[in-house]
Short mmCIF file of C-alpha atoms in Angstrom, two decimals:
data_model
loop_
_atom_site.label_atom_id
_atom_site.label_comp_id
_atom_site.label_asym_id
_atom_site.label_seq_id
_atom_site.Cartn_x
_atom_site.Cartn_y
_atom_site.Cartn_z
CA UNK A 615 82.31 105.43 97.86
CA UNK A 616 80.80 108.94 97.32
CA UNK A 617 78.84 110.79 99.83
CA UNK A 618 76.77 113.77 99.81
CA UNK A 619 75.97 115.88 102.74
CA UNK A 620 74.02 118.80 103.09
CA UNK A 621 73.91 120.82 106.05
CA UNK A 622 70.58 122.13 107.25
CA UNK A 623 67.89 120.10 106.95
CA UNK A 624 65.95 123.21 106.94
CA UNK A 625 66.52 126.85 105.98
CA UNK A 626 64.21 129.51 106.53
CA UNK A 627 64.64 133.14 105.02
CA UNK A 628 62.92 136.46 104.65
CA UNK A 629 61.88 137.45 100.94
CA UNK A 630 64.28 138.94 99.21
CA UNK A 631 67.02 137.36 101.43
CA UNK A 632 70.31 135.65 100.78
CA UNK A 633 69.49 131.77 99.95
CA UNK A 634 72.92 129.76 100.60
CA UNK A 635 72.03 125.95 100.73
CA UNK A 636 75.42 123.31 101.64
CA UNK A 637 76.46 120.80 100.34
CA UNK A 638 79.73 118.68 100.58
CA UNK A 639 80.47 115.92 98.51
CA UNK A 640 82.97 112.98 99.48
CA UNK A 641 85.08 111.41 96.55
CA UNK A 642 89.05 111.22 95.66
CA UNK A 643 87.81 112.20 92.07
CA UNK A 644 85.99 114.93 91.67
CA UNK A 645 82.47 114.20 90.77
CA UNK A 646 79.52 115.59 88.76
CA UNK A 647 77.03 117.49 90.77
CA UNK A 648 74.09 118.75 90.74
CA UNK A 649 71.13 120.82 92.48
CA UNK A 650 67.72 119.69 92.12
CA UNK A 651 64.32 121.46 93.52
CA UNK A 652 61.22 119.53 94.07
CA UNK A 653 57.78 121.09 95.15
CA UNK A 654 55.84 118.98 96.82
CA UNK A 655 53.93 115.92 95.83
CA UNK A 656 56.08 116.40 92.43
CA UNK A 657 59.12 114.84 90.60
CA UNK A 658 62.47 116.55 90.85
CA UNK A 659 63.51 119.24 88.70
CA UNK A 660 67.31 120.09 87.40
CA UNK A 661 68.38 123.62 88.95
CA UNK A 662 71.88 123.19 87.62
CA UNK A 663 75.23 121.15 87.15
CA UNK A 664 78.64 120.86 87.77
CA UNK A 665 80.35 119.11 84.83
CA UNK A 666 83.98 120.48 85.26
CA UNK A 667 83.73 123.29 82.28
CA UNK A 668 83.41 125.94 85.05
CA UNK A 669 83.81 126.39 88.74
CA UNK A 670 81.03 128.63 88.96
CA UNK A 671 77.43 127.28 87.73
CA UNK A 672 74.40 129.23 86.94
CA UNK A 673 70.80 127.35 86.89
CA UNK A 674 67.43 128.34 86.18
CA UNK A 675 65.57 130.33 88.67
CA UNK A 676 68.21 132.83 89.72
CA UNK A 677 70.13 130.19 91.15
CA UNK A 678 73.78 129.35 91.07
CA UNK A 679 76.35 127.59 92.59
CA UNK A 680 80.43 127.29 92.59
CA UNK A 681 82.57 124.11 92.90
CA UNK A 682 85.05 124.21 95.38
CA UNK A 683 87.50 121.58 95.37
CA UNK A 684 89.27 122.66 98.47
CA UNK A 685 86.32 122.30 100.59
CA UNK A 686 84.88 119.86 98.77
CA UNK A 687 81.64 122.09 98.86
CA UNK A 688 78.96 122.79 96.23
CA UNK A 689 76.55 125.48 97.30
CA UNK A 690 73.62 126.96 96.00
CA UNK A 691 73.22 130.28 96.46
CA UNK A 692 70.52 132.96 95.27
CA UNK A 693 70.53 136.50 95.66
CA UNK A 694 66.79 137.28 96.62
CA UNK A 695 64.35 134.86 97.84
CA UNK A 696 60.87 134.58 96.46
CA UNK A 697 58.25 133.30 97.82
CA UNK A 698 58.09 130.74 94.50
CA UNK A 699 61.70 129.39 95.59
CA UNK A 700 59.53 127.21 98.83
CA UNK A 701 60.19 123.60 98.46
CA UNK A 702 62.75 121.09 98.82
CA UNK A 703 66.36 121.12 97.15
CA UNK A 704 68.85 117.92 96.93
CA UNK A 705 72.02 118.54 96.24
CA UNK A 706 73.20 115.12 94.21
CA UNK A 707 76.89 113.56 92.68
CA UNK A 708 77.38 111.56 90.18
CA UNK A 709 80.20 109.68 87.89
CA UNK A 710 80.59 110.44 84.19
CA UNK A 711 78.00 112.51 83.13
CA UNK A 712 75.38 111.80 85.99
CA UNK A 713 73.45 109.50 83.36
CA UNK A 714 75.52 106.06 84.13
CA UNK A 715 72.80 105.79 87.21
CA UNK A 716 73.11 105.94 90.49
CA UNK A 717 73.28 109.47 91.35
CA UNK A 718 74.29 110.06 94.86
CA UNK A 719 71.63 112.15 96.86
CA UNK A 720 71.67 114.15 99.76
CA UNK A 721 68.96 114.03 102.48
CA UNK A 722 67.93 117.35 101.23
CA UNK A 723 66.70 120.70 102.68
CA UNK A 724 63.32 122.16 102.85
CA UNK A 725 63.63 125.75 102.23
CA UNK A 726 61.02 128.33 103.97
CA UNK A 727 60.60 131.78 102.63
CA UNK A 728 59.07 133.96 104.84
CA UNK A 729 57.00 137.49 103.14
CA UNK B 664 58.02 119.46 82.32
CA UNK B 665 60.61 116.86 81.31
CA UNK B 666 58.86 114.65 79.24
CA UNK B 667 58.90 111.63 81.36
CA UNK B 668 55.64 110.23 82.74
CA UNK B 669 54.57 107.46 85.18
CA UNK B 670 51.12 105.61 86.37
CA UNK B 671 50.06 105.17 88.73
CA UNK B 672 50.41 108.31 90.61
CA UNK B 673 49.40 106.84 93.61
CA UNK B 674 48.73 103.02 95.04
CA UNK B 675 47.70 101.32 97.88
CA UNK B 676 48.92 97.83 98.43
CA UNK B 677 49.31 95.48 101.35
CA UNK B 678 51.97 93.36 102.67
CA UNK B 679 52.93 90.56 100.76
CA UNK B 680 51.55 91.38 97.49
CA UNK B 681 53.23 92.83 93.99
CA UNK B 682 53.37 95.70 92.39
CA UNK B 683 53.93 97.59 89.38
CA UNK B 684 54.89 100.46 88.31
CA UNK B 685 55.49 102.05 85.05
CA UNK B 686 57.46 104.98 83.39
CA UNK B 687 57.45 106.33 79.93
CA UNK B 688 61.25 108.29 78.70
CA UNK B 689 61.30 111.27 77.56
CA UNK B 690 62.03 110.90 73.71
CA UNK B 691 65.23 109.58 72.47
CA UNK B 692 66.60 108.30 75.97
CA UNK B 693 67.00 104.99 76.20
CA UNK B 694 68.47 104.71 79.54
CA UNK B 695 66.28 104.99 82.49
CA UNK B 696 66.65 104.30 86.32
CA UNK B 697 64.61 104.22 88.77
CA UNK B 698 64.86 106.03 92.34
CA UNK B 699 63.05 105.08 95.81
CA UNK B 700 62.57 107.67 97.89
CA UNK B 701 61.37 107.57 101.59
CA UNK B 702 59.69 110.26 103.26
CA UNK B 703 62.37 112.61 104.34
CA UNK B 704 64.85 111.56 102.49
CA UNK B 705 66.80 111.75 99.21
CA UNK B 706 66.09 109.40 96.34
CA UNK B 707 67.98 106.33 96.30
CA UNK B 708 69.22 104.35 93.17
CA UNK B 709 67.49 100.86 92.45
CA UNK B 710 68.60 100.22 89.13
CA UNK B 711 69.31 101.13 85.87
CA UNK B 712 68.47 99.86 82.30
CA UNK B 713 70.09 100.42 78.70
CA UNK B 714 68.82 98.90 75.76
CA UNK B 715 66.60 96.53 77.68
CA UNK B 716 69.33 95.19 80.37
CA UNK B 717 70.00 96.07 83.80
CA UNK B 718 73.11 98.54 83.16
CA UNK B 719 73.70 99.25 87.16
CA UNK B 720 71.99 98.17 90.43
CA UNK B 721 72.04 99.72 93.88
CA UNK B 722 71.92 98.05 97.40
CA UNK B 723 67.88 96.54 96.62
CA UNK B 724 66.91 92.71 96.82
CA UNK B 725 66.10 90.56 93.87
CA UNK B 726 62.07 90.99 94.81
CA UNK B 727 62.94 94.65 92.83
CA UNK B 728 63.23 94.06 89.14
CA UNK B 729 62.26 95.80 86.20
CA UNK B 730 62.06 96.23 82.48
CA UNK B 731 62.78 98.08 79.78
CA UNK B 732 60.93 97.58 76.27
CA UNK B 733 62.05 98.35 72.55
CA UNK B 734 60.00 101.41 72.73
CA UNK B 735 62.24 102.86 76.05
CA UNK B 736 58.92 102.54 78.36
CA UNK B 737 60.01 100.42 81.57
CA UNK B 738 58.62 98.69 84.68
CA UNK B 739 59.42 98.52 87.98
CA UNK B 740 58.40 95.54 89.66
CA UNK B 741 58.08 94.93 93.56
CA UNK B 742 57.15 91.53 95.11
CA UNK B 743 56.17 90.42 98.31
CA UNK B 744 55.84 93.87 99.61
CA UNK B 745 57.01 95.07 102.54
CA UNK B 746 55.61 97.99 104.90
CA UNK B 747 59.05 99.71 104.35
CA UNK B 748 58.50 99.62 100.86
CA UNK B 749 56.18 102.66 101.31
CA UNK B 750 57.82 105.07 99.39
CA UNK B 751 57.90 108.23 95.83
CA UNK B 752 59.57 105.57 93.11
CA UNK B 753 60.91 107.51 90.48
CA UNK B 754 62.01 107.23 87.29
CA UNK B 755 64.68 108.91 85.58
CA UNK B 756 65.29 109.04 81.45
CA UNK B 757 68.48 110.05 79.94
CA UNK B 758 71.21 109.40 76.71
CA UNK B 759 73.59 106.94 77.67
CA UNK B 760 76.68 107.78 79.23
CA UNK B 761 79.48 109.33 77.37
CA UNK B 762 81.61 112.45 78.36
CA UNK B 763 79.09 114.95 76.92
CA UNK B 764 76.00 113.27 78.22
CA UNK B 765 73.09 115.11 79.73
CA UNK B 766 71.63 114.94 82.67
CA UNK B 767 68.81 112.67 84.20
CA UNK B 768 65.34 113.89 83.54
CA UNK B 769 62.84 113.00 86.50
CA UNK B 770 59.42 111.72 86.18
CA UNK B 771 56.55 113.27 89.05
CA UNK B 772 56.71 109.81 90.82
CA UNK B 773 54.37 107.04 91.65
CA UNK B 774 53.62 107.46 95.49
CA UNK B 775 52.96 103.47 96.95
CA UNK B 776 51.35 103.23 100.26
CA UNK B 777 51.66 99.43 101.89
CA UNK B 778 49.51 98.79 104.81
#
């Protein structure tokens, strides 16, 4: 059965810092993944996805992230924080497409940006 | 915005009672699940429907059951309600599965408070 795990359950950084969220996914097939942000008292919203047509994934938002199947790993990364990037990101696998249900989430992690 | 609405945004209900809640797709999607989330943690899957039948279920009891209608809107019902139940349900919309199918597109949530 697939797993997700992120690592940090919260990140704090300075505006204009490095954002580098985890996440490690655990499947003998290589799943679809995917990053999604939610602000609070709101829905989820699609940052980006992994669908195998590239290792390295760019989202909205400045955001990215690359697929390693080495280290299992998926993580998000941004260049420069803004203060707009606050809120709470779940890193999430799925089979075939991510539409055939049941994605797999993560517990998530609340990210802080400091001014 | 994604497209994909649901009502109540918030309820109150006590123990023992039912529930309902409702989602609307996004246009053209006639797959939708539905997500429970607890505070502080990820989503987790409940179910899915496609073309009016449960396509997909996740580790909930039969007192969670829903449905879908011709027109893609969908219910998620909840009986004898539980303090645990507390919870963001979401809903999800998306074209059913193939290799190129899209992604999940989240609703803001219906936010049920049992006492």
């Amino acid at each position: 059965a697939q797993s997700v795990t992120q690592l940090g359950s919260h990140v704090s950084v300075s505006e204009g810092a490095l954002v580098l969220l985890r996440c490690n996914y655990s499947s003998s097939v290589p799943p679809y993944l995917f990053w999604y942000v939610q602000y609070p008292n709101q829905g989820l919203q699609l940052l980006l996805k992994y669908t195998s047509a590239a290792t390295l994934v760019k989202g909205i938002n400045g955001f990215e992230a690359e697929f390693k199947k080495s280290e299992t790993s998926f993580h998000l990364t941004k260049p420069s924080a803004h203060m707009s990037d606050a809120a709470e990101y779940f890193c999430a696998a799925g089979d075939y497409g991510g539409s055939q249900g049941n994605l797999i989430f993560g517990k998530g992690t609340k990210l802080s940006v400091k001014p | 915005e994604t497209g994909v609405t649901q009502s109540p945004t918030h309820l109150i209900k006590t123990r023992g009672q039912q529930v309902t809640l409702r989602c609307s797709s996004q246009s053209g999607h006639n797959t939708v699940s539905w997500y429970q989330q607890a505070l502080g943690q990820g989503p987790q899957f409940i179910f899915q429907y496609y073309r009016e039948e449960e396509n997909g279920r996740g580790n909930f009891p039969p007192r969670f059951s829903g449905l879908q209608f011709p027109n893609y809107s969908s219910e998620l019902n909840v009986n004898a309600l539980e303090l645990d139940d507390s919870a963001l349900y979401l809903c999800a919309s998306s074209l059913p599965a193939s290799e190129y199918t899209d992604t999940q597109y989240f609703g803001p949530g219906t936010r049920l408070t049992v006492l």
